[in-house]
Amino acid sequence: LPLMERAEAFERCGHHTGLAEVLEEVSEQLWRKAPEAVLRWDELLEAPATPLRDVVVGGALKVLGRNRESAERLERALAAGTLAADEQLMALGDLCWVQAGTDPEQARATVQRGEALLDLADPERAGRFLTNTFIVDIMAARFEDAVGKLERALTYFPEGSQYRVGARINLALA
């Protein structure tokens, strides 16, 4: 079953172990598709959240505009020190978006933390991180830096990546 349907089935039958496993799956970014459901499922689970679950829930909170709570969950996930480079980039990318409007200097520091991981991560994840974090420079009116991030993103994306289009669109708008 697809991840969403699996989670709904686990919720209906009270299978919390299965639900917890779904909330550890970051590759499909379920929080973008069903942020309210992710929060509901998180509340059903009694076990303390793992770092991966914090990434998923932090992402859902960001989508819903609950920035302070999102930052807390994402920072907790990162502080655990157990996330792989790709997972860290995912968390740092969401965290800098949350910070960009309220604390531009902290957002910039968050992006720098992620940039240190680019060569350790999957090239597509590295490109996505750069494409998503250009907003920090845009919000701070550092347009040349934003363009540079997008140009760097294109060097990381594989030729056939579907995410190249988004980077090119953002580059045209910057």
mmCIF file of C-alpha atoms in Angstrom:
data_model
loop_
_atom_site.group_PDB
_atom_site.id
_atom_site.type_symbol
_atom_site.label_atom_id
_atom_site.label_comp_id
_atom_site.label_asym_id
_atom_site.label_seq_id
_atom_site.Cartn_x
_atom_site.Cartn_y
_atom_site.Cartn_z
ATOM 1 C CA LEU A 1 0.000 0.000 0.000
ATOM 2 C CA PRO A 2 1.101 3.588 -0.553
ATOM 3 C CA LEU A 3 2.406 5.306 2.578
ATOM 4 C CA MET A 4 -0.658 7.487 3.162
ATOM 5 C CA GLU A 5 -3.096 4.575 2.894
ATOM 6 C CA ARG A 6 -0.895 2.462 5.127
ATOM 7 C CA ALA A 7 -0.877 5.177 7.797
ATOM 8 C CA GLU A 8 -4.655 5.533 7.628
ATOM 9 C CA ALA A 9 -5.071 1.768 7.971
ATOM 10 C CA PHE A 10 -2.703 1.687 10.957
ATOM 11 C CA GLU A 11 -4.647 4.513 12.573
ATOM 12 C CA ARG A 12 -8.014 2.793 12.064
ATOM 13 C CA CYS A 13 -6.849 -0.506 13.532
ATOM 14 C CA GLY A 14 -4.834 1.089 16.364
ATOM 15 C CA HIS A 15 -1.536 -0.346 15.130
ATOM 16 C CA HIS A 16 0.732 2.259 16.685
ATOM 17 C CA THR A 17 3.956 0.441 15.883
ATOM 18 C CA GLY A 18 3.117 0.572 12.184
ATOM 19 C CA LEU A 19 2.073 4.207 12.487
ATOM 20 C CA ALA A 20 5.373 5.055 14.173
ATOM 21 C CA GLU A 21 7.229 3.408 11.290
ATOM 22 C CA VAL A 22 5.306 5.533 8.783
ATOM 23 C CA LEU A 23 6.237 8.680 10.719
ATOM 24 C CA GLU A 24 9.902 7.743 10.334
ATOM 25 C CA GLU A 25 9.683 7.665 6.540
ATOM 26 C CA VAL A 26 11.117 10.937 5.259
ATOM 27 C CA SER A 27 11.680 10.161 1.577
ATOM 28 C CA GLU A 28 8.043 10.666 0.531
ATOM 29 C CA GLN A 29 7.637 13.861 2.571
ATOM 30 C CA LEU A 30 4.187 12.875 3.781
ATOM 31 C CA TRP A 31 4.029 16.117 5.759
ATOM 32 C CA ARG A 32 3.570 18.065 2.514
ATOM 33 C CA LYS A 33 0.602 15.937 1.440
ATOM 34 C CA ALA A 34 -1.209 15.581 4.767
ATOM 35 C CA PRO A 35 0.235 17.825 7.497
ATOM 36 C CA GLU A 36 -2.861 17.670 9.717
ATOM 37 C CA ALA A 37 -2.884 13.881 9.562
ATOM 38 C CA VAL A 38 0.815 13.743 10.462
ATOM 39 C CA LEU A 39 0.148 15.821 13.585
ATOM 40 C CA ARG A 40 -2.850 13.678 14.508
ATOM 41 C CA TRP A 41 -0.803 10.503 14.153
ATOM 42 C CA ASP A 42 2.063 11.981 16.159
ATOM 43 C CA GLU A 43 -0.339 12.719 19.022
ATOM 44 C CA LEU A 44 -1.612 9.133 18.998
ATOM 45 C CA LEU A 45 1.835 7.740 19.675
ATOM 46 C CA GLU A 46 2.868 7.435 23.289
ATOM 47 C CA ALA A 47 6.516 6.620 22.670
ATOM 48 C CA PRO A 48 8.912 9.576 22.608
ATOM 49 C CA ALA A 49 9.574 10.891 19.120
ATOM 50 C CA THR A 50 12.700 9.739 17.333
ATOM 51 C CA PRO A 51 14.806 12.244 15.377
ATOM 52 C CA LEU A 52 13.241 11.102 12.096
ATOM 53 C CA ARG A 53 9.754 11.528 13.498
ATOM 54 C CA ASP A 54 10.765 15.013 14.651
ATOM 55 C CA VAL A 55 11.824 15.828 11.070
ATOM 56 C CA VAL A 56 8.464 14.651 9.725
ATOM 57 C CA VAL A 57 6.404 16.445 12.388
ATOM 58 C CA GLY A 58 8.594 19.568 12.141
ATOM 59 C CA GLY A 59 7.909 19.620 8.414
ATOM 60 C CA ALA A 60 4.157 19.317 8.984
ATOM 61 C CA LEU A 61 4.219 22.150 11.504
ATOM 62 C CA LYS A 62 6.119 24.319 8.999
ATOM 63 C CA VAL A 63 3.536 23.640 6.281
ATOM 64 C CA LEU A 64 0.802 24.719 8.713
ATOM 65 C CA GLY A 65 2.636 27.923 9.626
ATOM 66 C CA ARG A 66 3.358 26.848 13.189
ATOM 67 C CA ASN A 67 6.928 28.067 12.896
ATOM 68 C CA ARG A 68 8.034 28.138 16.526
ATOM 69 C CA GLU A 69 6.880 24.561 17.110
ATOM 70 C CA SER A 70 8.407 23.500 13.804
ATOM 71 C CA ALA A 71 11.769 24.971 14.741
ATOM 72 C CA GLU A 72 11.687 23.191 18.114
ATOM 73 C CA ARG A 73 11.051 19.783 16.540
ATOM 74 C CA LEU A 74 13.620 20.289 13.770
ATOM 75 C CA GLU A 75 16.295 21.541 16.179
ATOM 76 C CA ARG A 76 15.629 18.577 18.473
ATOM 77 C CA ALA A 77 16.021 16.186 15.538
ATOM 78 C CA LEU A 78 19.332 17.778 14.566
ATOM 79 C CA ALA A 79 20.613 17.902 18.147
ATOM 80 C CA ALA A 80 20.282 14.124 18.476
ATOM 81 C CA GLY A 81 23.263 13.727 16.164
ATOM 82 C CA THR A 82 21.925 10.553 14.556
ATOM 83 C CA LEU A 83 20.542 11.813 11.238
ATOM 84 C CA ALA A 84 22.281 10.911 7.995
ATOM 85 C CA ALA A 85 23.543 13.792 5.822
ATOM 86 C CA ASP A 86 20.449 13.653 3.563
ATOM 87 C CA GLU A 87 18.138 13.746 6.580
ATOM 88 C CA GLN A 88 20.073 16.624 8.118
ATOM 89 C CA LEU A 89 19.777 18.599 4.879
ATOM 90 C CA MET A 90 16.042 17.987 4.855
ATOM 91 C CA ALA A 91 15.713 19.252 8.440
ATOM 92 C CA LEU A 92 18.061 22.200 7.904
ATOM 93 C CA GLY A 93 16.213 23.201 4.734
ATOM 94 C CA ASP A 94 12.890 23.362 6.553
ATOM 95 C CA LEU A 95 14.459 25.049 9.573
ATOM 96 C CA CYS A 96 15.984 27.883 7.555
ATOM 97 C CA TRP A 97 12.596 28.578 5.936
ATOM 98 C CA VAL A 98 11.052 28.906 9.391
ATOM 99 C CA GLN A 99 13.859 31.237 10.487
ATOM 100 C CA ALA A 100 14.073 33.341 7.305
ATOM 101 C CA GLY A 101 11.211 35.658 8.215
ATOM 102 C CA THR A 102 12.023 36.115 11.893
ATOM 103 C CA ASP A 103 15.766 35.678 12.342
ATOM 104 C CA PRO A 104 17.672 36.172 9.069
ATOM 105 C CA GLU A 105 21.113 35.758 10.644
ATOM 106 C CA GLN A 106 20.136 32.470 12.280
ATOM 107 C CA ALA A 107 18.647 31.339 8.966
ATOM 108 C CA ARG A 108 21.930 32.141 7.238
ATOM 109 C CA ALA A 109 23.855 30.151 9.872
ATOM 110 C CA THR A 110 21.456 27.229 9.363
ATOM 111 C CA VAL A 111 22.091 27.312 5.609
ATOM 112 C CA GLN A 112 25.852 27.331 6.249
ATOM 113 C CA ARG A 113 25.475 24.236 8.436
ATOM 114 C CA GLY A 114 23.755 22.524 5.527
ATOM 115 C CA GLU A 115 26.291 23.678 2.975
ATOM 116 C CA ALA A 116 28.974 21.872 4.971
ATOM 117 C CA LEU A 117 27.065 18.629 4.302
ATOM 118 C CA LEU A 118 26.445 19.007 0.567
ATOM 119 C CA ASP A 119 29.237 16.719 -0.596
ATOM 120 C CA LEU A 120 28.265 14.050 1.948
ATOM 121 C CA ALA A 121 24.683 13.834 0.715
ATOM 122 C CA ASP A 122 23.010 12.461 -2.366
ATOM 123 C CA PRO A 123 23.556 14.997 -5.188
ATOM 124 C CA GLU A 124 19.830 15.414 -5.768
ATOM 125 C CA ARG A 125 19.235 16.120 -2.058
ATOM 126 C CA ALA A 126 22.117 18.617 -2.107
ATOM 127 C CA GLY A 127 20.591 20.375 -5.102
ATOM 128 C CA ARG A 128 17.166 20.455 -3.486
ATOM 129 C CA PHE A 129 18.652 21.954 -0.338
ATOM 130 C CA LEU A 130 20.286 24.765 -2.299
ATOM 131 C CA THR A 131 17.149 25.370 -4.367
ATOM 132 C CA ASN A 132 14.995 25.608 -1.249
ATOM 133 C CA THR A 133 17.382 27.716 0.812
ATOM 134 C CA PHE A 134 17.830 30.477 -1.746
ATOM 135 C CA ILE A 135 14.814 32.088 -0.040
ATOM 136 C CA VAL A 136 17.042 33.065 2.895
ATOM 137 C CA ASP A 137 19.123 35.254 0.588
ATOM 138 C CA ILE A 138 16.054 36.626 -1.204
ATOM 139 C CA MET A 139 14.432 37.658 2.096
ATOM 140 C CA ALA A 140 17.669 39.423 3.122
ATOM 141 C CA ALA A 141 17.952 41.153 -0.295
ATOM 142 C CA ARG A 142 21.187 39.268 -1.091
ATOM 143 C CA PHE A 143 20.115 38.577 -4.665
ATOM 144 C CA GLU A 144 23.543 37.693 -6.036
ATOM 145 C CA ASP A 145 23.965 35.099 -3.279
ATOM 146 C CA ALA A 146 20.525 33.683 -4.119
ATOM 147 C CA VAL A 147 21.435 33.374 -7.791
ATOM 148 C CA GLY A 148 24.698 31.698 -6.807
ATOM 149 C CA LYS A 149 22.841 29.110 -4.714
ATOM 150 C CA LEU A 150 20.539 28.264 -7.595
ATOM 151 C CA GLU A 151 23.425 27.985 -10.044
ATOM 152 C CA ARG A 152 25.221 25.679 -7.599
ATOM 153 C CA ALA A 153 22.030 23.615 -7.218
ATOM 154 C CA LEU A 154 22.026 22.957 -10.950
ATOM 155 C CA THR A 155 25.552 21.526 -10.699
ATOM 156 C CA TYR A 156 24.381 18.992 -8.113
ATOM 157 C CA PHE A 157 21.193 17.826 -9.825
ATOM 158 C CA PRO A 158 21.580 14.822 -12.112
ATOM 159 C CA GLU A 159 20.696 15.624 -15.748
ATOM 160 C CA GLY A 160 17.321 13.882 -15.609
ATOM 161 C CA SER A 161 16.234 15.288 -12.246
ATOM 162 C CA GLN A 162 12.701 16.646 -12.091
ATOM 163 C CA TYR A 163 13.930 19.279 -9.633
ATOM 164 C CA ARG A 164 16.111 21.057 -12.194
ATOM 165 C CA VAL A 165 12.998 22.818 -13.511
ATOM 166 C CA GLY A 166 12.220 24.361 -10.119
ATOM 167 C CA ALA A 167 15.772 25.640 -9.772
ATOM 168 C CA ARG A 168 15.602 27.154 -13.253
ATOM 169 C CA ILE A 169 12.248 28.810 -12.538
ATOM 170 C CA ASN A 170 13.574 30.286 -9.298
ATOM 171 C CA LEU A 171 16.695 31.435 -11.134
ATOM 172 C CA ALA A 172 14.580 33.219 -13.735
ATOM 173 C CA LEU A 173 12.599 34.936 -10.959
ATOM 174 C CA ALA A 174 15.664 35.949 -8.952
#
